[in-house]
CSV table of C-alpha atoms in Angstrom, one decimal:
chain,number,residue,atom,x,y,z
O,1352,MET,CA,-12.2,0.4,32.2
O,1353,SER,CA,-14.6,-0.1,29.2
O,1354,GLN,CA,-14.4,-3.1,26.9
O,1355,PRO,CA,-12.4,-2.1,23.8
O,1356,LEU,CA,-14.3,-1.6,20.6
O,1357,PHE,CA,-12.5,-1.5,17.3
O,1358,ALA,CA,-13.6,-0.3,13.9
O,1359,LEU,CA,-12.1,-1.1,10.6
O,1360,VAL,CA,-12.7,1.5,7.8
O,1361,ASP,CA,-12.0,0.1,4.4
O,1362,VAL,CA,-12.4,2.0,1.1
O,1363,ASN,CA,-14.3,-0.2,-1.4
O,1364,ASN,CA,-12.3,-1.1,-4.5
O,1365,PHE,CA,-9.9,1.7,-3.6
O,1366,TYR,CA,-7.9,2.3,-6.8
O,1367,VAL,CA,-11.1,2.0,-9.0
O,1368,SER,CA,-13.0,4.3,-6.6
O,1369,CYS,CA,-10.2,6.9,-6.8
O,1370,GLU,CA,-10.5,6.9,-10.6
O,1371,ARG,CA,-14.2,7.3,-10.5
O,1372,VAL,CA,-14.1,10.3,-8.2
O,1373,PHE,CA,-12.6,12.4,-11.0
O,1374,ALA,CA,-14.4,10.6,-13.8
O,1375,PRO,CA,-18.1,10.1,-12.8
O,1376,LYS,CA,-18.8,8.7,-16.2
O,1377,LEU,CA,-17.0,5.5,-15.0
O,1378,GLU,CA,-19.7,4.8,-12.3
O,1379,LYS,CA,-21.2,1.4,-13.0
O,1380,VAL,CA,-18.8,0.9,-15.9
O,1381,PRO,CA,-16.7,-2.3,-15.6
O,1382,MET,CA,-13.1,-1.2,-15.1
O,1383,VAL,CA,-9.7,-2.4,-13.9
O,1384,VAL,CA,-6.6,-0.7,-12.8
O,1385,LEU,CA,-3.4,-2.3,-14.1
O,1386,SER,CA,0.0,-2.8,-12.4
O,1387,ASN,CA,3.3,-1.3,-13.4
O,1388,ASN,CA,3.8,-1.4,-17.2
O,1389,ASP,CA,0.1,-2.1,-17.6
O,1390,GLY,CA,0.7,-5.8,-16.8
O,1391,CYS,CA,-1.9,-7.2,-14.5
O,1392,ALA,CA,-5.2,-6.2,-12.9
O,1393,VAL,CA,-4.5,-5.0,-9.4
O,1394,ALA,CA,-7.9,-3.5,-8.8
O,1395,ARG,CA,-11.3,-4.6,-10.2
O,1396,SER,CA,-14.7,-2.9,-10.1
O,1397,ALA,CA,-17.6,-4.9,-8.8
O,1398,GLU,CA,-18.8,-5.3,-12.4
O,1399,VAL,CA,-15.5,-6.9,-13.4
O,1400,LYS,CA,-15.5,-9.2,-10.4
O,1401,ALA,CA,-19.0,-10.4,-11.5
O,1402,LEU,CA,-17.5,-11.3,-14.9
O,1403,GLY,CA,-15.1,-13.7,-13.1
O,1404,VAL,CA,-11.9,-11.7,-13.6
O,1405,LYS,CA,-9.4,-12.7,-10.9
O,1406,MET,CA,-7.0,-10.4,-9.1
O,1407,GLY,CA,-3.7,-10.4,-10.8
O,1408,ALA,CA,-5.1,-11.5,-14.2
O,1409,PRO,CA,-2.7,-10.5,-17.0
O,1410,TRP,CA,-4.2,-7.8,-19.2
O,1411,PHE,CA,-3.4,-9.5,-22.4
O,1412,GLN,CA,-5.5,-12.5,-21.3
O,1413,ILE,CA,-8.6,-10.4,-20.6
O,1414,LYS,CA,-8.4,-8.1,-23.6
O,1415,ASP,CA,-11.0,-10.1,-25.6
O,1416,LEU,CA,-13.3,-10.1,-22.6
O,1417,ALA,CA,-12.8,-6.4,-22.3
O,1418,LYS,CA,-13.9,-5.8,-25.9
O,1419,ILE,CA,-17.1,-7.8,-25.4
O,1420,HIS,CA,-18.1,-6.2,-22.1
O,1421,GLY,CA,-16.6,-2.7,-22.5
O,1422,ILE,CA,-14.1,-3.1,-19.7
O,1423,GLN,CA,-12.1,0.1,-19.2
O,1424,ALA,CA,-8.4,-0.3,-18.3
O,1425,TYR,CA,-6.5,2.4,-16.4
O,1426,SER,CA,-2.8,2.6,-15.7
O,1427,SER,CA,-2.0,2.8,-12.0
O,1428,ASN,CA,-1.6,6.3,-10.6
O,1429,TYR,CA,0.0,5.8,-7.2
O,1430,THR,CA,0.5,9.5,-6.6
O,1431,LEU,CA,-3.3,10.1,-6.8
O,1432,TYR,CA,-4.0,7.0,-4.6
O,1433,ALA,CA,-1.5,8.0,-1.9
O,1434,ASP,CA,-3.0,11.5,-1.7
O,1435,MET,CA,-6.6,10.2,-1.5
O,1436,SER,CA,-5.6,7.8,1.2
O,1437,GLN,CA,-4.1,10.5,3.3
O,1438,ARG,CA,-7.3,12.6,2.9
O,1439,VAL,CA,-9.3,9.7,4.3
O,1440,VAL,CA,-6.9,9.3,7.2
O,1441,ASP,CA,-7.2,13.0,8.0
O,1442,ILE,CA,-11.0,12.7,8.2
O,1443,LEU,CA,-10.7,9.6,10.4
O,1444,LYS,CA,-8.5,11.6,12.8
O,1445,GLN,CA,-11.4,14.0,13.4
O,1446,PHE,CA,-13.3,11.1,15.0
O,1447,THR,CA,-10.6,9.7,17.2
O,1448,SER,CA,-6.9,10.1,17.8
O,1449,GLN,CA,-6.5,6.4,18.4
O,1450,LEU,CA,-5.9,5.2,14.9
O,1451,GLU,CA,-3.7,2.7,13.0
O,1452,VAL,CA,-3.2,3.1,9.3
O,1453,TYR,CA,-3.1,-0.5,8.3
O,1454,SER,CA,-2.7,-0.2,4.5
O,1455,ILE,CA,-3.4,2.4,1.8
O,1456,ASP,CA,-7.1,1.7,2.0
O,1457,GLU,CA,-7.7,0.4,5.5
O,1458,SER,CA,-7.5,1.9,9.0
O,1459,PHE,CA,-8.3,0.5,12.4
O,1460,LEU,CA,-9.8,2.9,15.0
O,1461,ARG,CA,-10.3,2.5,18.7
O,1462,ILE,CA,-13.8,4.0,19.2
O,1463,ASP,CA,-15.0,2.9,22.7
O,1464,THR,CA,-13.4,6.1,24.1
O,1465,VAL,CA,-15.5,8.4,21.8
O,1466,LEU,CA,-18.9,6.8,21.9
O,1467,GLN,CA,-20.3,9.2,24.5
O,1468,HIS,CA,-20.5,11.8,21.6
O,1469,HIS,CA,-22.7,9.5,19.5
O,1470,ALA,CA,-26.0,7.7,19.8
O,1471,SER,CA,-24.5,4.3,19.1
O,1472,PRO,CA,-21.5,2.6,17.4
O,1473,THR,CA,-23.6,2.2,14.3
O,1474,ALA,CA,-24.5,5.9,14.2
O,1475,LEU,CA,-20.8,6.6,14.5
O,1476,GLY,CA,-20.0,4.2,11.7
O,1477,LEU,CA,-22.7,5.9,9.5
O,1478,GLY,CA,-21.2,9.3,10.3
O,1479,ILE,CA,-17.7,8.2,9.2
O,1480,LYS,CA,-19.1,6.6,6.1
O,1481,GLU,CA,-21.1,9.7,5.1
O,1482,ARG,CA,-18.4,12.2,5.8
O,1483,ILE,CA,-15.7,10.4,3.8
O,1484,LYS,CA,-18.2,10.1,0.9
O,1485,ASP,CA,-19.1,13.8,1.1
O,1486,TRP,CA,-15.6,15.1,1.5
O,1487,THR,CA,-13.7,12.8,-0.8
O,1488,GLY,CA,-16.2,11.0,-3.0
O,1489,LEU,CA,-14.9,7.6,-1.8
O,1490,PRO,CA,-17.3,4.8,-0.7
O,1491,VAL,CA,-16.3,3.0,2.5
O,1492,CYS,CA,-17.5,0.2,4.7
O,1493,VAL,CA,-17.1,0.1,8.4
O,1494,GLY,CA,-16.9,-3.1,10.6
O,1495,MET,CA,-16.9,-3.0,14.4
O,1496,GLY,CA,-16.1,-5.6,17.0
O,1497,SER,CA,-14.4,-6.1,20.4
O,1498,SER,CA,-11.1,-7.1,18.7
O,1499,LYS,CA,-9.3,-6.1,15.5
O,1500,THR,CA,-10.0,-9.5,14.0
O,1501,LEU,CA,-13.7,-9.3,14.7
O,1502,ALA,CA,-13.7,-5.7,13.3
O,1503,LYS,CA,-12.1,-7.1,10.1
O,1504,PHE,CA,-14.7,-9.9,10.0
O,1505,ALA,CA,-17.5,-7.3,10.5
O,1506,ASN,CA,-16.1,-5.3,7.6
O,1507,HIS,CA,-16.3,-8.3,5.4
O,1508,LEU,CA,-20.0,-8.7,6.2
O,1509,ALA,CA,-20.7,-5.0,5.7
O,1510,LYS,CA,-19.0,-5.1,2.3
O,1511,LYS,CA,-20.5,-8.3,1.0
O,1512,TYR,CA,-24.1,-8.2,2.4
O,1513,SER,CA,-26.3,-5.2,1.4
O,1514,GLN,CA,-28.6,-5.4,4.5
O,1515,TRP,CA,-25.8,-3.9,6.6
O,1516,GLN,CA,-25.8,-0.7,4.5
O,1517,GLY,CA,-22.1,-0.6,4.7
O,1518,VAL,CA,-21.8,-0.6,8.5
O,1519,CYS,CA,-21.8,-3.7,10.7
O,1520,ASP,CA,-21.5,-3.7,14.5
O,1521,LEU,CA,-21.1,-7.3,15.7
O,1522,ASN,CA,-22.2,-6.3,19.2
O,1523,THR,CA,-25.7,-5.7,18.0
O,1524,LEU,CA,-26.0,-9.4,17.2
O,1525,SER,CA,-27.2,-12.1,19.5
O,1526,LYS,CA,-24.7,-15.0,20.1
O,1527,SER,CA,-26.8,-17.3,17.9
O,1528,GLU,CA,-26.9,-14.7,15.1
O,1529,LEU,CA,-23.1,-14.1,15.3
O,1530,HIS,CA,-22.5,-17.9,15.2
O,1531,GLN,CA,-24.8,-18.2,12.2
O,1532,TRP,CA,-22.9,-15.5,10.2
O,1533,MET,CA,-19.6,-17.2,11.2
O,1534,SER,CA,-20.8,-20.5,9.9
O,1535,GLU,CA,-21.6,-19.0,6.5
O,1536,VAL,CA,-18.1,-17.5,5.9
O,1537,GLU,CA,-15.1,-19.6,4.8
O,1538,VAL,CA,-12.1,-19.7,7.2
O,1539,GLY,CA,-9.9,-18.2,4.5
O,1540,GLU,CA,-11.7,-14.9,5.0
O,1541,VAL,CA,-10.3,-14.5,8.5
O,1542,TRP,CA,-7.7,-11.8,8.8
O,1543,GLY,CA,-4.2,-13.3,8.6
O,1544,ILE,CA,-5.2,-16.6,7.1
O,1545,GLY,CA,-4.0,-16.9,3.6
O,1546,HIS,CA,-4.8,-19.4,0.8
O,1547,LYS,CA,-2.2,-22.0,1.8
O,1548,LEU,CA,-3.1,-21.9,5.5
O,1549,ALA,CA,-6.8,-22.1,4.7
O,1550,LYS,CA,-6.1,-25.4,2.9
O,1551,ARG,CA,-4.3,-26.9,5.8
O,1552,LEU,CA,-7.1,-25.9,8.1
O,1553,GLN,CA,-9.7,-27.4,5.8
O,1554,VAL,CA,-7.8,-30.7,5.9
O,1555,MET,CA,-8.3,-30.6,9.7
O,1556,GLY,CA,-12.0,-30.0,9.3
O,1557,VAL,CA,-11.8,-26.3,10.0
O,1558,LYS,CA,-13.8,-24.9,7.0
O,1559,THR,CA,-15.6,-21.9,8.4
O,1560,VAL,CA,-15.0,-19.1,10.8
O,1561,TRP,CA,-17.3,-20.8,13.3
O,1562,ASP,CA,-15.2,-24.0,13.0
O,1563,LEU,CA,-12.1,-22.0,14.0
O,1564,VAL,CA,-13.9,-20.4,17.0
O,1565,GLN,CA,-14.7,-23.8,18.3
O,1566,VAL,CA,-11.3,-25.3,18.2
O,1567,SER,CA,-8.8,-24.9,21.1
O,1568,PRO,CA,-6.5,-21.9,20.8
O,1569,GLN,CA,-3.8,-23.9,22.5
O,1570,ALA,CA,-4.1,-26.7,20.0
O,1571,MET,CA,-3.9,-24.2,17.1
O,1572,ARG,CA,-0.7,-22.9,18.6
O,1573,LEU,CA,0.9,-26.3,18.6
O,1574,HIS,CA,0.1,-26.7,14.9
O,1575,PHE,CA,0.5,-23.1,13.6
O,1576,GLY,CA,2.3,-21.0,16.2
O,1577,VAL,CA,1.4,-18.1,18.5
O,1578,VAL,CA,-0.1,-15.9,15.8
O,1579,MET,CA,-2.9,-18.4,15.1
O,1580,GLU,CA,-3.5,-18.8,18.8
O,1581,ARG,CA,-4.1,-15.0,19.1
O,1582,LEU,CA,-6.4,-15.0,16.1
O,1583,CYS,CA,-8.5,-17.7,17.8
O,1584,TYR,CA,-8.8,-15.6,21.0
O,1585,GLU,CA,-9.6,-12.5,18.9
O,1586,LEU,CA,-12.4,-14.3,17.2
O,1587,ARG,CA,-13.8,-15.1,20.7
O,1588,GLY,CA,-13.8,-11.4,21.5
O,1589,VAL,CA,-10.6,-11.3,23.5
O,1590,SER,CA,-8.5,-8.4,22.3
O,1591,CYS,CA,-4.9,-9.5,21.8
O,1592,LEU,CA,-3.7,-7.1,19.1
O,1593,GLU,CA,-3.3,-3.5,20.1
O,1594,LEU,CA,-3.3,-0.5,17.7
O,1595,GLU,CA,0.0,0.4,16.2
O,1596,GLU,CA,-0.7,4.1,16.3
O,1597,VAL,CA,2.9,5.0,15.3
O,1598,ALA,CA,4.2,3.0,12.4
O,1599,PRO,CA,7.8,1.8,13.1
O,1600,PRO,CA,10.5,3.2,10.8
O,1601,LYS,CA,11.3,0.9,7.9
O,1602,GLN,CA,14.6,-0.9,8.3
O,1603,GLN,CA,15.1,-1.2,4.5
O,1604,ILE,CA,13.8,1.1,1.8
O,1605,ILE,CA,13.5,-0.3,-1.8
O,1606,ALA,CA,12.9,1.7,-4.9
O,1607,SER,CA,12.8,0.0,-8.3
O,1608,ARG,CA,10.7,-0.4,-11.4
O,1609,SER,CA,10.7,-2.5,-14.5
O,1610,PHE,CA,11.4,-0.5,-17.6
O,1611,GLY,CA,8.8,0.3,-20.2
O,1612,LYS,CA,11.2,-1.0,-22.8
O,1613,LEU,CA,14.4,-2.9,-22.7
O,1614,VAL,CA,17.4,-0.6,-21.9
O,1615,THR,CA,20.9,-1.0,-23.3
O,1616,SER,CA,22.7,2.3,-22.6
O,1617,PHE,CA,24.6,3.3,-19.4
O,1618,GLU,CA,22.9,6.7,-19.6
O,1619,ASP,CA,19.4,5.3,-19.4
O,1620,LEU,CA,20.4,3.0,-16.5
O,1621,SER,CA,22.1,5.9,-14.6
O,1622,GLU,CA,19.0,8.1,-15.0
O,1623,SER,CA,16.8,5.3,-13.6
O,1624,ILE,CA,19.1,4.6,-10.7
O,1625,ALA,CA,19.3,8.3,-9.9
O,1626,THR,CA,15.5,8.6,-10.0
O,1627,HIS,CA,15.0,5.6,-7.7
O,1628,THR,CA,17.7,6.9,-5.3
O,1629,SER,CA,16.0,10.3,-5.1
O,1630,ARG,CA,12.6,8.7,-4.3
O,1631,ALA,CA,14.2,6.4,-1.7
O,1632,ALA,CA,15.9,9.4,0.0
O,1633,GLU,CA,12.6,11.2,0.2
O,1634,LYS,CA,11.1,8.3,2.0
O,1635,LEU,CA,14.2,8.1,4.3
O,1636,ARG,CA,13.8,11.8,5.3
O,1637,LEU,CA,10.0,11.3,5.8
O,1638,GLN,CA,10.7,8.8,8.6
O,1639,ASN,CA,13.5,11.0,10.0
O,1640,SER,CA,16.2,8.3,9.3
O,1641,VAL,CA,19.6,8.0,7.7
O,1642,ALA,CA,21.1,5.2,5.7
O,1643,GLY,CA,24.6,3.7,6.3
O,1644,ALA,CA,24.7,1.7,3.0
O,1645,ILE,CA,23.2,1.6,-0.4
O,1646,THR,CA,22.7,-1.4,-2.7
O,1647,ILE,CA,22.4,-1.0,-6.5
O,1648,PHE,CA,21.1,-3.8,-8.7
O,1649,ILE,CA,20.4,-4.3,-12.5
O,1650,GLN,CA,19.0,-7.3,-14.3
O,1651,THR,CA,18.0,-8.5,-17.7
O,1652,ASN,CA,14.6,-10.2,-18.5
O,1653,ARG,CA,15.0,-13.8,-17.2
O,1654,PHE,CA,11.9,-14.8,-19.0
O,1655,MET,CA,13.6,-14.1,-22.4
O,1656,SER,CA,15.7,-17.2,-22.2
O,1657,ARG,CA,17.1,-16.9,-25.7
O,1658,GLU,CA,18.7,-13.6,-24.9
O,1659,PRO,CA,22.1,-13.2,-23.0
O,1660,GLN,CA,21.3,-12.9,-19.3
O,1661,TYR,CA,23.0,-10.8,-16.7
O,1662,ALA,CA,22.1,-9.8,-13.1
O,1663,GLN,CA,24.4,-8.1,-10.7
O,1664,SER,CA,24.3,-6.0,-7.5
O,1665,ILE,CA,26.7,-4.2,-5.3
O,1666,VAL,CA,26.5,-2.9,-1.7
O,1667,LEU,CA,28.3,0.4,-1.0
O,1668,PRO,CA,28.9,1.3,2.7
O,1669,LEU,CA,28.7,5.1,3.3
O,1670,VAL,CA,31.5,6.9,5.3
O,1671,THR,CA,28.8,8.7,7.2
O,1672,PRO,CA,25.1,7.7,7.4
O,1673,THR,CA,23.1,10.3,5.4
O,1674,ASP,CA,19.7,11.2,4.1
O,1675,ASP,CA,21.2,13.6,1.5
O,1676,THR,CA,19.8,12.8,-2.0
O,1677,LEU,CA,23.0,14.2,-3.7
O,1678,VAL,CA,25.4,12.1,-1.6
O,1679,LEU,CA,23.3,9.0,-2.1
O,1680,ILE,CA,23.1,9.5,-5.9
O,1681,THR,CA,26.9,10.0,-6.1
O,1682,ALA,CA,27.4,6.7,-4.3
O,1683,ALA,CA,24.8,5.0,-6.5
O,1684,MET,CA,26.6,6.2,-9.7
O,1685,LYS,CA,29.9,4.7,-8.5
O,1686,GLY,CA,28.2,1.4,-7.8
O,1687,LEU,CA,26.5,1.4,-11.2
O,1688,GLU,CA,29.8,2.0,-12.9
O,1689,LYS,CA,31.3,-1.1,-11.2
O,1690,ILE,CA,28.5,-3.5,-12.2
O,1691,PHE,CA,27.4,-2.2,-15.6
O,1692,LYS,CA,28.2,-4.4,-18.6
O,1693,GLY,CA,27.5,-3.5,-22.2
O,1694,GLY,CA,25.9,-5.8,-24.7
O,1695,PHE,CA,22.9,-6.7,-22.6
O,1696,ARG,CA,19.3,-5.5,-22.7
O,1697,TYR,CA,18.2,-4.6,-19.2
O,1698,LYS,CA,14.7,-5.0,-17.9
O,1699,LYS,CA,14.9,-3.7,-14.3
O,1700,ALA,CA,17.1,-1.6,-12.0
O,1701,GLY,CA,16.7,-0.4,-8.5
O,1702,VAL,CA,18.3,0.7,-5.2
O,1703,VAL,CA,18.0,-0.5,-1.6
O,1704,LEU,CA,18.9,1.7,1.4
O,1705,ASN,CA,20.3,-0.4,4.2
O,1706,LEU,CA,21.7,0.1,7.7
O,1707,ILE,CA,18.9,2.6,8.4
O,1708,ALA,CA,19.2,4.4,11.8
O,1709,ASP,CA,17.2,7.0,13.6
O,1710,LYS,CA,18.6,10.4,12.6
O,1711,PRO,CA,18.2,12.2,16.0
O,1712,ASN,CA,20.3,9.5,17.6
O,1713,LEU,CA,23.1,9.5,15.0
O,1714,GLN,CA,26.6,9.8,16.3
O,1715,PRO,CA,28.5,12.3,14.1
O,1716,SER,CA,31.8,11.1,12.6
O,1717,LEU,CA,35.0,12.6,13.8
O,1718,PHE,CA,35.6,13.9,10.3
O,1719,ASP,CA,32.2,15.4,9.9
O,1720,ASP,CA,32.0,19.0,8.8
O,1721,PRO,CA,29.1,20.5,10.9
O,1722,LYS,CA,28.8,23.5,8.5
O,1723,SER,CA,28.5,21.2,5.5
O,1724,ARG,CA,26.1,18.9,7.3
O,1725,GLY,CA,23.9,21.9,8.2
O,1726,GLN,CA,23.8,23.2,4.7
O,1727,SER,CA,22.8,19.7,3.4
O,1728,ALA,CA,20.0,19.5,5.9
O,1729,HIS,CA,18.6,23.0,4.9
O,1730,LEU,CA,18.8,22.1,1.2
O,1731,MET,CA,17.0,18.8,1.6
O,1732,LYS,CA,14.3,20.5,3.8
O,1733,ALA,CA,13.8,23.2,1.2
O,1734,ILE,CA,13.5,20.7,-1.7
O,1735,ASP,CA,11.0,18.6,0.3
O,1736,GLU,CA,8.9,21.6,1.2
O,1737,ILE,CA,8.7,22.9,-2.4
O,1738,ASN,CA,7.9,19.5,-3.8
O,1739,THR,CA,5.2,19.0,-1.1
O,1740,LYS,CA,3.6,22.4,-1.9
O,1741,PHE,CA,3.9,22.5,-5.7
O,1742,GLY,CA,3.9,18.8,-6.7
O,1743,GLN,CA,6.2,15.8,-6.7
O,1744,SER,CA,9.5,16.2,-8.4
O,1745,ILE,CA,9.1,19.9,-9.2
O,1746,LEU,CA,12.7,20.2,-8.0
O,1747,LYS,CA,14.9,17.2,-8.7
O,1748,PRO,CA,18.5,16.4,-9.3
O,1749,ALA,CA,19.8,16.8,-12.8
O,1750,ALA,CA,21.1,13.2,-12.8
O,1751,THR,CA,17.5,11.9,-12.9
O,1752,GLY,CA,17.2,13.2,-16.5
O,1753,THR,CA,14.4,14.7,-18.5
O,1754,LYS,CA,13.5,12.4,-21.4
O,1755,LYS,CA,13.1,9.2,-19.3
O,1756,SER,CA,12.4,7.0,-22.3
O,1757,TRP,CA,13.0,4.0,-19.9
O,1758,GLU,CA,10.0,4.7,-17.7
O,1759,MET,CA,7.4,2.1,-17.3
O,1760,ARG,CA,4.4,2.0,-19.7
O,1761,SER,CA,1.3,3.8,-18.5
O,1762,GLY,CA,-0.7,4.2,-21.6
O,1763,ASN,CA,-3.9,5.3,-19.9
O,1764,ARG,CA,-2.9,7.0,-16.6
O,1765,SER,CA,-5.4,9.5,-15.2
O,1766,PRO,CA,-4.2,13.1,-14.2
O,1767,ASN,CA,-2.8,13.8,-10.7
O,1768,SER,CA,-5.9,15.7,-9.9
O,1769,THR,CA,-5.0,16.5,-6.3
O,1770,THR,CA,-1.3,17.1,-6.3
O,1771,HIS,CA,-0.3,19.0,-9.5
O,1772,TRP,CA,-1.5,22.5,-10.3
O,1773,ASN,CA,-1.5,21.9,-14.0
O,1774,GLN,CA,-3.6,18.7,-13.7
O,1775,LEU,CA,-6.4,20.1,-11.6
O,1776,PRO,CA,-9.9,19.1,-12.8
O,1777,ILE,CA,-11.7,21.8,-14.8
O,1778,ALA,CA,-15.4,22.4,-14.1
O,1779,TYR,CA,-17.3,23.7,-17.1
């Protein structure tokens, strides 16, 4: 059996890169993508990073800097980003079927089984990089190593150091070269080691990746647990973490948003709750699951201490677990009626689907109506197929409303250029 070889493919500055694909004028322009309600910077171009803007910086704090340097701010467009992410994944599946979608902009690949079709791992990495750029317009970096943690480290080198040209295979390095690179990278860059853990390691004298390689994995387990022990072995080239080729179904699905403006009326709250329930139900059906309970919550703005405060939630068990949007919305409305109080200005509302179970293994209730259940399944399937084909929310329950004055602020959101017919880019 051949030694495993993993590749990590990561899209550079993903949200920013997605925006640039459909607005080439933004290339080399300093820009940020803002969080919900245009609050904080959740993505920064390389030009903005060079100006010292930190991830999560509030937009109101960097507005003056933006005026000086011409920083462009875009509202987040998650529909576009999700579709572009799926396009990248579809391309990666053409290279290997052994793939784990780790996040919206990162995927791990097991590539040792497909190397016979390529001159070298580096040639394969370059092929992946070029095809994704040609077919989607997105720039990626590829890191390769004998474990997932080493692949992640290699990706860091490929992204940060231009001599790699976006593709780094650690197996091409001698031991002394690899150790030198590890000694130049801080331990906080290791996959799975956050800011707080890095501080604890530094107190112990473990300041670089190479320092972590040299310590005993068993000793690290005593201090930090089995996950740290595995990371130590992974950095030594011993693969301990397998690909998760099939993502496990979520055991809880949350849908919520802060409002673009404070809300006082029951009608606005009910529209938002219905909208969130509809979105959560779509996610539920996508993973072929049903929910046995739904939680509704509403809350005022706790940071506005001079205003009356109110926050409440309620859990509603369902008679029969379901994935039917209409049934879930009916339950959600009953819950909202029980917890709503007038006289408050609400900042946020949302729903949580609980007691999630695998739909194929669901035991029908004694009082279930098979005919009604079948009609519900056909209706939900038809709605999902139409929305997939023609665009999100082309068909939606009337309870979700039409005006939606409560929706979050998105003053500069780009068009949904890949998922809505009426927002397709126009070539002149």
